[in-house]
Coordinates of C-alpha atoms in Angstrom, one line a residue:
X26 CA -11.3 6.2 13.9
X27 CA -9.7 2.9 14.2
X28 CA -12.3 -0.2 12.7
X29 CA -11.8 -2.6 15.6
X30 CA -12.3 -6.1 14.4
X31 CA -13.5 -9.4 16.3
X32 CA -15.3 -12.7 15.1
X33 CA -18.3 -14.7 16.5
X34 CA -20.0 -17.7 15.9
X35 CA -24.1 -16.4 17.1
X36 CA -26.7 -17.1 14.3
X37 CA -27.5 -14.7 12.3
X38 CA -31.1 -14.6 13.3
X39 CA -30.4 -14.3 16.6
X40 CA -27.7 -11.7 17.2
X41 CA -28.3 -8.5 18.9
X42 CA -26.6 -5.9 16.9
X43 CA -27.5 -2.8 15.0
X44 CA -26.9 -4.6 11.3
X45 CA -26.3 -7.9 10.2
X46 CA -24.2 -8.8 6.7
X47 CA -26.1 -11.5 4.6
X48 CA -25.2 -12.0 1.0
X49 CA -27.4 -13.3 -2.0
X50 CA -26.0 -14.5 -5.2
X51 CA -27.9 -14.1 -8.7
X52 CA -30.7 -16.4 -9.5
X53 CA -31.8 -16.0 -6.1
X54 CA -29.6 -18.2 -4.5
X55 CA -29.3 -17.6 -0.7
X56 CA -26.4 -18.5 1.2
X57 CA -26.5 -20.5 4.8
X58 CA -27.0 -17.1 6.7
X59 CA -29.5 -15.6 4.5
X60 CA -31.2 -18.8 4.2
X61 CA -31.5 -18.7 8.2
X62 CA -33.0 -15.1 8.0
X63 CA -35.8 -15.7 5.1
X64 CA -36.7 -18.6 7.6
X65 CA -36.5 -16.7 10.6
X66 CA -38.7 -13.7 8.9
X67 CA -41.3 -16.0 7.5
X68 CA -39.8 -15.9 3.7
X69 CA -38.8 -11.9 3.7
X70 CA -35.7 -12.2 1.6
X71 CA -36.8 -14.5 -1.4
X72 CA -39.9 -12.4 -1.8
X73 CA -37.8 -9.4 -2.1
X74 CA -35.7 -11.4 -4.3
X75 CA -39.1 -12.8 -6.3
X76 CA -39.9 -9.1 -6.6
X77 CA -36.5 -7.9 -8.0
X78 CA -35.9 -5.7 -5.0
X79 CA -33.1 -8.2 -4.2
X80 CA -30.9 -8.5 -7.3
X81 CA -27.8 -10.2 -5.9
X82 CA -25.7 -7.9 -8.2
X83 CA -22.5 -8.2 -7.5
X84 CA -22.0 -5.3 -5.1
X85 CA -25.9 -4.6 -4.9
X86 CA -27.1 -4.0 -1.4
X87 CA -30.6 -3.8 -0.1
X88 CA -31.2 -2.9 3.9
X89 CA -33.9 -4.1 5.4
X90 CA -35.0 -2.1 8.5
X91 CA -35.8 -3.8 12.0
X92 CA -37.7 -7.1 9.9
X93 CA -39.8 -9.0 12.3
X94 CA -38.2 -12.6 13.7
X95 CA -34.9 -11.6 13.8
X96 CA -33.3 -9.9 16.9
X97 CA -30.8 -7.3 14.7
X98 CA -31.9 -3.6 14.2
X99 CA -31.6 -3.5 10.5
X100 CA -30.0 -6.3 8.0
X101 CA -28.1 -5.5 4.8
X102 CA -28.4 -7.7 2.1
X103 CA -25.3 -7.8 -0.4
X104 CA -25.5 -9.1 -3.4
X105 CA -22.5 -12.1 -4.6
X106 CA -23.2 -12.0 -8.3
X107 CA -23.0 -15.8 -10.3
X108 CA -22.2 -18.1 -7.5
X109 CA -20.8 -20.2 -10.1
X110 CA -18.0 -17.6 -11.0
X111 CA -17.5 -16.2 -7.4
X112 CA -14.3 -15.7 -6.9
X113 CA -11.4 -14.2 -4.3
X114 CA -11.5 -10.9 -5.9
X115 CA -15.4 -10.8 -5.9
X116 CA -15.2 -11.5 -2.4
X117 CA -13.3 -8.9 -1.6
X118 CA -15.5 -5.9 -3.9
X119 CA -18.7 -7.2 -2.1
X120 CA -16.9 -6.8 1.4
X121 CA -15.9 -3.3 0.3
X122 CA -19.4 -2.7 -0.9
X123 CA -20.9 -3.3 2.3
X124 CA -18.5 -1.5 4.0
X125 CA -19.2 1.5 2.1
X126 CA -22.8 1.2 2.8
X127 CA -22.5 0.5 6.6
X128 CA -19.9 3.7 6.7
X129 CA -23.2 5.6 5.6
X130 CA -25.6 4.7 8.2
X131 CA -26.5 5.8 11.6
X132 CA -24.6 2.9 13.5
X133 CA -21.4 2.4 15.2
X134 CA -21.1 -1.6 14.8
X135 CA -22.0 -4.1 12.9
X136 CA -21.7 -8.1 12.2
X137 CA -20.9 -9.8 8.8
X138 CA -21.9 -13.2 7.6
X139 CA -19.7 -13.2 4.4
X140 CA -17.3 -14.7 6.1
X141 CA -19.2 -17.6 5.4
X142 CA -18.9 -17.7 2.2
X143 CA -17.2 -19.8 0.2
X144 CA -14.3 -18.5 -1.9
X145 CA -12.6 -21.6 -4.0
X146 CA -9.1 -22.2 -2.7
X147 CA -9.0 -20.1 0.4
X148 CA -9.9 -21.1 4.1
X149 CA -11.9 -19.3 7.0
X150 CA -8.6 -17.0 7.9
X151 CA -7.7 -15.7 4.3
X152 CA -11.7 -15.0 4.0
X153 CA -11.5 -13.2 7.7
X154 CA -8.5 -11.3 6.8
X155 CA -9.4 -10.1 3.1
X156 CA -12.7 -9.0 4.6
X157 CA -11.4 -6.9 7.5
X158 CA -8.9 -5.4 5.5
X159 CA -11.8 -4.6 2.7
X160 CA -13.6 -2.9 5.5
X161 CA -10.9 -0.4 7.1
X162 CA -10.6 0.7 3.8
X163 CA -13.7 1.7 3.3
X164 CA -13.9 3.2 6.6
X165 CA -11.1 4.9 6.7
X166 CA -11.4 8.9 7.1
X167 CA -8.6 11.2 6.1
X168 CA -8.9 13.1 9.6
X169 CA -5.8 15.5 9.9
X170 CA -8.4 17.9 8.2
X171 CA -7.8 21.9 8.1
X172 CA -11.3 22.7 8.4
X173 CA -13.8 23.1 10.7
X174 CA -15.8 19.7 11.7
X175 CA -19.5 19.2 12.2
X176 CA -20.1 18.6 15.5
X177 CA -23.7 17.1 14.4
X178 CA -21.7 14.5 12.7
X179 CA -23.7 11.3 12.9
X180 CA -22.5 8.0 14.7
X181 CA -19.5 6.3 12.4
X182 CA -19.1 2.5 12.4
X183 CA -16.2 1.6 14.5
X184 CA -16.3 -2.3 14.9
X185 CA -17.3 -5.2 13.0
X186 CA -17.5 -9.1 14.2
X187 CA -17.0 -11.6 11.7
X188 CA -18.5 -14.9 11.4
X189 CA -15.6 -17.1 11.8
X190 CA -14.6 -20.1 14.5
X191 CA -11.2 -20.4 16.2
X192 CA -9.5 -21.4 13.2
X193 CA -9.6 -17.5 11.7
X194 CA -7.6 -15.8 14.8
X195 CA -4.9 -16.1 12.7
X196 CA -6.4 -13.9 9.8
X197 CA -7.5 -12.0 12.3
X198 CA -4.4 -10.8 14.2
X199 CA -2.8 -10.4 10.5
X200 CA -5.4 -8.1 9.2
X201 CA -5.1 -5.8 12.2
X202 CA -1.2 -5.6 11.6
X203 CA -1.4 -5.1 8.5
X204 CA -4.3 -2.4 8.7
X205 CA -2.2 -0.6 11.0
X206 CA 0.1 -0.3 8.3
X207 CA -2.3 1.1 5.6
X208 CA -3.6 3.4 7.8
X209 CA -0.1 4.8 8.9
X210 CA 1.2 5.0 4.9
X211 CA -2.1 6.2 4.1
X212 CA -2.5 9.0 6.8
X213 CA 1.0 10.2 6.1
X214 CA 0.9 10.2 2.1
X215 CA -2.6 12.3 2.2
X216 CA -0.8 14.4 4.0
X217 CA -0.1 18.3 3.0
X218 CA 3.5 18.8 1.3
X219 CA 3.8 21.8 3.6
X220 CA 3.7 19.5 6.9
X221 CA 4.9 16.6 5.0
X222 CA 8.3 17.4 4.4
X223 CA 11.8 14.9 4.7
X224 CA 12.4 16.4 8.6
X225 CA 8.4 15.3 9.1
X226 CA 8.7 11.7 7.6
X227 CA 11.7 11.6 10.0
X228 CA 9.5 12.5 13.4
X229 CA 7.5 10.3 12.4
X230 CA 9.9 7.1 12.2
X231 CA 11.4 8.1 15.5
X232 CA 8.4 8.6 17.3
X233 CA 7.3 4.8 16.3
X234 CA 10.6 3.6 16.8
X235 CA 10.6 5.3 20.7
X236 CA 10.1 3.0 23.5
X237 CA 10.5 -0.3 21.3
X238 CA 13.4 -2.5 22.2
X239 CA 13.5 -4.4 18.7
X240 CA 13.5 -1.4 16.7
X241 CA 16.4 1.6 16.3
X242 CA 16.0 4.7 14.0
X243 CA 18.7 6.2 12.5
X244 CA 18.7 9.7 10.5
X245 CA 21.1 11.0 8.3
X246 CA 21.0 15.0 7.5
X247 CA 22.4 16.7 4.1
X248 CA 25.4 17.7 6.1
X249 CA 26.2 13.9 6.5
X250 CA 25.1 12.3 3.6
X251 CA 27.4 14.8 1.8
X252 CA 30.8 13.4 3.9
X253 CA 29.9 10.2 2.7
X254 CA 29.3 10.8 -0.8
X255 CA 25.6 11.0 -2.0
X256 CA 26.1 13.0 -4.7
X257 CA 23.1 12.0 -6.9
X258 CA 20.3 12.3 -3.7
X259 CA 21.6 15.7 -2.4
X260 CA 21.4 17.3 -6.0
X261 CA 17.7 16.6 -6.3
X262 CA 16.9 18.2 -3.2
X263 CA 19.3 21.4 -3.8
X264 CA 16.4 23.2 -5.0
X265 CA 14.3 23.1 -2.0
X266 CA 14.5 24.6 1.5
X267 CA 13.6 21.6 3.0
X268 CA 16.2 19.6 3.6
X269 CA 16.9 15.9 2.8
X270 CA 16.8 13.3 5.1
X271 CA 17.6 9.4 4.6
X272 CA 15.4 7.5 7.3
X273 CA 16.8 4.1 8.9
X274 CA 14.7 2.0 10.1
X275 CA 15.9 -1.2 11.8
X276 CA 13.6 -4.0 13.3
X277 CA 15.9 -7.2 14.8
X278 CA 13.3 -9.6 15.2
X279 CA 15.7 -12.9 14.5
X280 CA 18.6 -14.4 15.4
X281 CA 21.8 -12.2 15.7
X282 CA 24.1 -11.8 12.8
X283 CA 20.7 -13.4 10.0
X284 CA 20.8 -11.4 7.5
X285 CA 17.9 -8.7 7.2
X286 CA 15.6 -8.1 4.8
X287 CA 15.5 -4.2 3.4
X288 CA 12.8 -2.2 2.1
X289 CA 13.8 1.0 -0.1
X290 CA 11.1 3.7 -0.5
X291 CA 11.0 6.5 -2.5
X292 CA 10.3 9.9 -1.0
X293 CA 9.8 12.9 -2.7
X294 CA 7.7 14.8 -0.9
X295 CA 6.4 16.9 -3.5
X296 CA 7.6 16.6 -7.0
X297 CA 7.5 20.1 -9.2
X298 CA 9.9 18.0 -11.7
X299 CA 12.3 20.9 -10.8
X300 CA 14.3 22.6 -13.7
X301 CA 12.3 20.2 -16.0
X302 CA 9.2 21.7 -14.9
X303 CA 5.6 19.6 -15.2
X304 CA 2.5 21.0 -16.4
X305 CA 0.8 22.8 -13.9
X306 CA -2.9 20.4 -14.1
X307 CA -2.4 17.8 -11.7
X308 CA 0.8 18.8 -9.9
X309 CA -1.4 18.8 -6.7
X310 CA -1.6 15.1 -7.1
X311 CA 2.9 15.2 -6.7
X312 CA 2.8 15.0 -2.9
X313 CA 1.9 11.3 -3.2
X314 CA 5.4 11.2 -4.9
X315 CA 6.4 9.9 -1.8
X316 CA 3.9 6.8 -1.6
X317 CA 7.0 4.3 -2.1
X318 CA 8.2 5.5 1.0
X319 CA 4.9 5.5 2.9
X320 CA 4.4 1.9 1.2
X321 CA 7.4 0.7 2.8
X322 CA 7.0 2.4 6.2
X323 CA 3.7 0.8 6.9
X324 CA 5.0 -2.7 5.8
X325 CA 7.8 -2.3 8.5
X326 CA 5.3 -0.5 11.2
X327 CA 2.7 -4.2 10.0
X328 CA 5.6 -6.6 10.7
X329 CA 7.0 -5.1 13.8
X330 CA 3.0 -5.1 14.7
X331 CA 3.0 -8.7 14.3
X332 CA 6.7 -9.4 16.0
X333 CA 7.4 -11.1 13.0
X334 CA 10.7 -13.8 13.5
X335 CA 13.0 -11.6 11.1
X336 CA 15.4 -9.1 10.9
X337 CA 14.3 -6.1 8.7
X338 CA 15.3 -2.8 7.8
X339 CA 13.2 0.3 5.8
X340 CA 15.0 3.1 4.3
X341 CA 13.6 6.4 3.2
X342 CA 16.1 8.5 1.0
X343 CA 13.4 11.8 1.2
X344 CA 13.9 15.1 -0.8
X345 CA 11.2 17.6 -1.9
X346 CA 12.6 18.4 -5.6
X347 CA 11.5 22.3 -6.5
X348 CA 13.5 24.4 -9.0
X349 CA 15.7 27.4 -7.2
X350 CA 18.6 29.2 -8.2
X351 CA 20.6 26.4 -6.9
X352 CA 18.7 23.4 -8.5
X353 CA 20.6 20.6 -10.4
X354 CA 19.8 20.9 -14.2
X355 CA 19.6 18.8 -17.5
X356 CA 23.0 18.1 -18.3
X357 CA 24.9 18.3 -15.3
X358 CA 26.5 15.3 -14.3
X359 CA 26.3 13.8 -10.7
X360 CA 28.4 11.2 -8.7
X361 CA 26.8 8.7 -7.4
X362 CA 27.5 6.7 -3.8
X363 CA 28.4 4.3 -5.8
X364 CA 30.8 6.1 -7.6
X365 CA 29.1 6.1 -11.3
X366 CA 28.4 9.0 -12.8
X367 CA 24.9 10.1 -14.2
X368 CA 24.1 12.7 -16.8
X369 CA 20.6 14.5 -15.8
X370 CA 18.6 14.8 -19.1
X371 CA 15.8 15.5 -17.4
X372 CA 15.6 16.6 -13.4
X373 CA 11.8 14.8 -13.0
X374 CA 13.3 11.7 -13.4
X375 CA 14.6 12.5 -10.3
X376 CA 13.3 9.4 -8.0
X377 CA 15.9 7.2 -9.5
X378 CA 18.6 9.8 -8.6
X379 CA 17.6 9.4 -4.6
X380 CA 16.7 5.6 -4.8
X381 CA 20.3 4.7 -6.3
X382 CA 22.1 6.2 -3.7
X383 CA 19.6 4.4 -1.3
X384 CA 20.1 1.0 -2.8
X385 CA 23.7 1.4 -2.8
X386 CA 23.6 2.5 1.0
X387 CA 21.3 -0.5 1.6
X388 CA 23.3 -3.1 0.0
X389 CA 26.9 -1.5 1.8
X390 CA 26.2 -1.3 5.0
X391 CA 23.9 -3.9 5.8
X392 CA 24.1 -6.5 3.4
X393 CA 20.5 -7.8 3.1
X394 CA 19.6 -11.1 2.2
X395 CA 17.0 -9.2 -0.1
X396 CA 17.0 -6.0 -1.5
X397 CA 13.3 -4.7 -2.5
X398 CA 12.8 -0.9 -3.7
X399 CA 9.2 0.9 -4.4
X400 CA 8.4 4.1 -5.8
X401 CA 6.1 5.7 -7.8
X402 CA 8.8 6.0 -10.1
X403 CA 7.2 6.5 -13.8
X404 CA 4.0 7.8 -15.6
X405 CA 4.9 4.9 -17.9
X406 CA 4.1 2.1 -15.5
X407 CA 0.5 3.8 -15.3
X408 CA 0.4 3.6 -19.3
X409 CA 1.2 0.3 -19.4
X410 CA -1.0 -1.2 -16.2
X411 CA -3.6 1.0 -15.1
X412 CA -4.5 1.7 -11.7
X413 CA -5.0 -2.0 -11.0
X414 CA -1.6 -3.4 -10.9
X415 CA 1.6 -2.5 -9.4
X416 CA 4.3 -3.1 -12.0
X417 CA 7.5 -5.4 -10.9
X418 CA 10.9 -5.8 -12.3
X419 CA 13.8 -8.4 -11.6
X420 CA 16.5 -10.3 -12.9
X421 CA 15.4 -13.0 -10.2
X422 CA 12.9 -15.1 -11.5
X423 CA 12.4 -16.8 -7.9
X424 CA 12.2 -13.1 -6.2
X425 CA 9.6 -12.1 -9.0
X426 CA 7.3 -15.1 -8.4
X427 CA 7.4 -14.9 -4.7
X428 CA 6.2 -10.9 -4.6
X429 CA 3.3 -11.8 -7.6
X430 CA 2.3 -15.0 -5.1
X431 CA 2.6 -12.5 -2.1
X432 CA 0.1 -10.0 -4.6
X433 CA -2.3 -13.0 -5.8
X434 CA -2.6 -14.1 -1.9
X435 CA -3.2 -10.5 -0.7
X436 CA -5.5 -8.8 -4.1
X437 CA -2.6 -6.1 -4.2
X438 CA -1.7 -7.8 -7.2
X439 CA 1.4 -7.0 -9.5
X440 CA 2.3 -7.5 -13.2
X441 CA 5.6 -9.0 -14.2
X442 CA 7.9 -6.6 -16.6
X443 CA 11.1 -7.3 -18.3
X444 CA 14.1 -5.8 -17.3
X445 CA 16.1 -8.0 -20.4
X446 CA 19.7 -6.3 -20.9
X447 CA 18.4 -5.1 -24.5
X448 CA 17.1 -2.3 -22.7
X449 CA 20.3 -1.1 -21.3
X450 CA 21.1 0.6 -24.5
X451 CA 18.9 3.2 -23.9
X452 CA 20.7 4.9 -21.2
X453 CA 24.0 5.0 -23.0
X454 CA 25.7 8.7 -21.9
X455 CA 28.5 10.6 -23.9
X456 CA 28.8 11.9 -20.7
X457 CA 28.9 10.3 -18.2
X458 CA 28.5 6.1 -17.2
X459 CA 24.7 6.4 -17.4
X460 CA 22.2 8.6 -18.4
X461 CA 19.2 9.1 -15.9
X462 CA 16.4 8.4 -18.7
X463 CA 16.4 6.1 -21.7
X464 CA 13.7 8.3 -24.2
X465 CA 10.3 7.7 -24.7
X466 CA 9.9 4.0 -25.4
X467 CA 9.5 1.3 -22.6
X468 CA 9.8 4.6 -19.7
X469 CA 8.8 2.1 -16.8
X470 CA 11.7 -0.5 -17.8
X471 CA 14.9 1.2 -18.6
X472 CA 13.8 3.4 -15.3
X473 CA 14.0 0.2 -13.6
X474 CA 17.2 -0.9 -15.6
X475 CA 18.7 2.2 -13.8
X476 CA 18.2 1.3 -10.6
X477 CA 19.7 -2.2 -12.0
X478 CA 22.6 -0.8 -12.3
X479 CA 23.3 0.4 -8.4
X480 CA 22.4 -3.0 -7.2
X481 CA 24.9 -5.7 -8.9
X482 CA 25.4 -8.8 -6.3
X483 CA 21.9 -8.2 -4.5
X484 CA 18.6 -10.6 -4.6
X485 CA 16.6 -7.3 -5.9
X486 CA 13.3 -6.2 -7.1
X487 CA 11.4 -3.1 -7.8
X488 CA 7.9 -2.2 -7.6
X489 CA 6.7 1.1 -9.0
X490 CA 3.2 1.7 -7.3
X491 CA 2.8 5.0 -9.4
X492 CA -0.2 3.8 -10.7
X493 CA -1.4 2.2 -7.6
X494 CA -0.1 4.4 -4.8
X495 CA -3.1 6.8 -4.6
X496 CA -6.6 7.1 -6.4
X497 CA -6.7 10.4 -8.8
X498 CA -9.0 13.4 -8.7
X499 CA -9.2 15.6 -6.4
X500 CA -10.7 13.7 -3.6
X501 CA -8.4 10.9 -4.7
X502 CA -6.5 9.4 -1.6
X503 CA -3.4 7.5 -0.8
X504 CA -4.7 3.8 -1.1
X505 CA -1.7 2.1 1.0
X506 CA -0.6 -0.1 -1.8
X507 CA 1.8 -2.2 -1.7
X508 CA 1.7 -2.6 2.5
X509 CA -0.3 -6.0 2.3
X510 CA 2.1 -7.4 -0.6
X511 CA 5.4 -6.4 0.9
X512 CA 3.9 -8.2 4.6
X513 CA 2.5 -11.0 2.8
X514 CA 5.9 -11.9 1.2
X515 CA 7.7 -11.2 4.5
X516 CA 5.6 -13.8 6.3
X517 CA 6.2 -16.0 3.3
X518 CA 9.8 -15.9 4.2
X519 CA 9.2 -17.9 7.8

C-alpha cells in the first residue's frame, strides 16, 4: 500500500480522526499541540507526564485511547528528547518512531502535529517533507510475497495529514516524488535473484518509460554490447545463464542540445563472487548487489515524477556473476570499452569490471555535464563507515560538497573519502594497464581509484552505498539509499 500524504491546518483538539500525533520533550515540556490537548482534556497529558507514564524519550510513545474533550479516537504521544538539543536528525527518528507505532494499530489514517515542531534551521516544507518520507518508510511492506496472506489481516494505515499551511506544498509534492522513488528501488532490490535477473530490471525500465513522451529506454543485449567492445562487463557475466543487459534510460526535461546529467548504477543481480568464490554465511544478502542500480533508478523514476527542468540519463550495466565452466578467472586479462586492459586478481571485485565499461559508455555517447556512479562496490566502505553513511569519492571538490550538502539536506548523509593519486600505486599490473584490486589496505579507495581511471575529462563522483543500500539479517530490507541524495542534488542544480 501506497502512504498517501496531505496537510491541514484543524486544531489538534478538534480534529476528527482515528489518531492524532502530539510530541513531548523531556522535562515535561509540551509543545503548542500538546499544550492544546492537556487543555482540552482538563490536564491529561502533564499528569501522565507528572506520573512518569509520559517520558518524552526521544522516540518514546504513549497512546492514549478515546480521552474525553478531544474529538480524535485515540492520541499518540511521542516523545522529542532535550528540546534544547533537538535537532533535524531527531526529528526525523521521532517521525519514524511514530510511524512504526501507528503501522501497528488498528487504523487506516492518521494526523501529525510534529510538523509543528521546531527544527533549528529548517522551514515548514523541509519539516513536511522529512516527516512524510520518515513515514512511508516505516510503512512500507515488502508485498511481492511467495506465501500465503492472512486474509484476517487487520486495517493498515494508508494516509496521514500533516500540520502544515500553504507554505509546505512544496515539501509536499517533493516527498511524494521522491517516495515513489524509494519505493520503486526498494521493491525491486528486495526482490528474489531468480525473478530479479538483468532481462527483469530491463522490463521494468521499459514499462515506466511506456507512454511517457519525455522519457526513451534503450537496451543493449550481450550480443551487442560485444560488437562494440565491452570486454570487461560481458566477462563478469559469462558465468551465468542470465544474460547481461545495459539499461538506458533517458529523461529530456530541458532545453535541446543542455547537456544531461547521468546516473551510473551497479547491477549485479546476485553476486556468488564467481571463480573467487564468497563464504557461503550471508551470500543470501548478494542480491542487494544490485542496490546501486535500484538507487539510481528510483532517483530517475523521483525526478521524472516531479518533471524536473533537466535533461537526465540512468544507466544500468546488469550481470548476475556465478562461476561456470565458462566464467572469467583470476589472472585473465580483459579489454576494456575504453581500451585499457585489466588483470582479474580476484573475479568478486567484479562491480568495477561492469561500472567501467558503463562510465566509459556514459561519458562517450552522451557527454554529461556530470558523471555520478553508485554501487555497493566494497565491504571496505562498510569497515570504514557503518551502516550510517554512504561513502563518496572525487577529485572535484565542488561536486563532493554539493552531494554531502544534498546528504545533510536530505538525512541520507555521506562521508567524504580520498581518492589522492598516492593510492594509484596499488593497482599497478605486470600484466596488464591496471589491476582490478589494490590488496587489503584502503579496499573502498583504490576501488574507487579504478573507476578513476575510466572517467578522465568528466565532473565525476562515486558513491558506494554497500553499507547503506539494505539493512542486514535476514529480515533486513533494501532501504532505498541514496534516492533522496541523488534528487536532492538534482534539484540543487535548478
Amino acid at each position: 500500500m501506497t502512504l498517501q500524504f496531505s496537510l491541514g491546518t484543524a486544531a489538534p483538539e478538534t480534529v476528527d480522526a482515528a489518531c492524532v500525533l502530539i510530541g513531548v520533550y523531556e522535562h515535561g515540556v509540551l509543545t503548542s499541540a500538546a499544550a492544546r490537548v492537556d487543555s482540552a482534556t482538563d490536564g491529561l497529558i502533564k499528569r501522565q507526564v507528572e506520573s512518569g507514564d509520559i517520558s518524552g524519550k526521544a522516540g518514546s510513545t504513549t497512546l492514549l485511547f478515546a480521552p474525553a474533550g478531544v474529538a480524535a479516537k485515540r492520541v499518540l504521544v511521542v516523545g522529542l528528547g532535550a528540546q534544547k538539543s533537538f535537532d533535524s536528525a531527531r526529528f526525523q527518528k521521532v517521525n519514524l518512531e511514530a510511524a512504526r507505532v501507528l503501522g501497528k494499530l488498528p487504523l487506516t489514517e492518521a494526523v501529525s502535529y510534529l510538523t509543528e515542531v521546531d527544527v533549528p534551521g529548517r522551514d515548514h516544507a523541509w519539516r513536511v517533507r522529512v516527516a512524510a518520507l520518515a513515514s512511508d518508510h516505516a510503512a512500507y511492506r515488502y508485498t511481492a510475497t511467495f506465501k500465503p496472506r492472512d486474509k484476517s489481516k487487520q486495517p493498515e494505515l494508508g494516509a496521514i495529514t500533516f500540520a502544515a499551511g500553504d507554505d509546505a506544498h512544496a515539501g509536499l509534492d517533493q516527498a511524494r516524488a521522491i517516495a515513489e522513488g524509494v519505493r520503486f528501488a526498494r521493491d525491486l532490490a528486495n526482490l528474489p535473484p531468480n525473478i530479479c535477473n538483468p532481462a527483469y530490471i530491463a522490463a521494468q525500465a521499459q514499462a515506466f518509460a511506456e507512454g511517457k513522451d519525455k522519457v526513451s529506454c534503450k537496451v543493449l543485449d550481450e550480443v551487442e554490447m560485444d560488437k562494440l567492445g565491452f570486454g570487461s562487463l560481458l566477462a563478469v557475466g559469462r558465468g551465468s545463464v542470465n544474460k547481461p543487459r545495459l539499461i538506458v534510460l533517458q529523461y529530456q526535461g530541458g532545453n535541446e542540445g543542455d547537456k544531461p546529467y547521468a546516473f551510473v548504477g551497479k547491477g549485479v543481480t546476485f553476486d556468488s563472487g564467481g571463480i573467487s568464490l564468497k563464504p557461503g554465511a550471508g551470500m543470501e544478502e548478494m542480491k542487494f548487489d544490485m542496490g546501486g542500480a535500484a538507487g539510481v533508478l528510483g532517483a530517475f523514476v523521483a525526478a521524472v515524477k516531479m518533471g524536473l527542468k533537466l535533461n537526465l540519463v540512468c544507466v544500468v550495466p546488469s550481470v548476475e556473476n556465478m562461476p561456470d565452466g565458462d566464467s572469467y578467472r583470476p589472472s585473465d586479462v580483459l579489454t576494456s570499452l575504453s581500451g585499457l586492459t585489466i588483470e582479474v586478481l580476484n573475479t568478486d571485485a567484479e562491480g568495477r569490471l561492469i561500472l567501467c565499461d558503463a562510465l566509459t559508455y556514459t561519458a562517450q555517447t552522451f557527454q554529461p555535464h556530470t558523471l555520478i556512479d553508485a554501487a555497493t562496490l566494497t565491504g571496505a566502505c562498510v569497515i570504514a563507515l557503518g551502516k550510517h553513511a554512504t561513502g563518496l569519492m572525487s577529485k572535484h571538490d565542488d561536486l563532493a560538497a554539493e552531494l554531502l550538502a544534498a546528504g545533510e539536506a536530505t538525512l541520507d548523509r555521506a562521508w567524504r573519502l580520498p581518492l589522492w593519486d598516492d593510492y594509484q600505486a596499488q593497482l599497478d599490473s605486470g600484466f596488464a594497464d591496471v589491476a582490478n584490486i589494490g590488496g587489503k589496505s584502503a579496499g573502498a579507495i583504490t576501488a574507487a581509484c579504478f573507476l578513476s581511471r575510466f572517467t578522465d575529462g568528466q565532473r565525476w563522483a562515486h558513491l558506494d552505498i554497500a553499507g547503506t543500500a539494505w539493512d542486514e539479517g535476514r529480515k533486513g530490507l533494501a532501504t532505498g539509499r541514496p534516492v533522496a541524495l541523488l534528487v536532492q542534488w538534482l534539484l540543487n542544480q535548478k
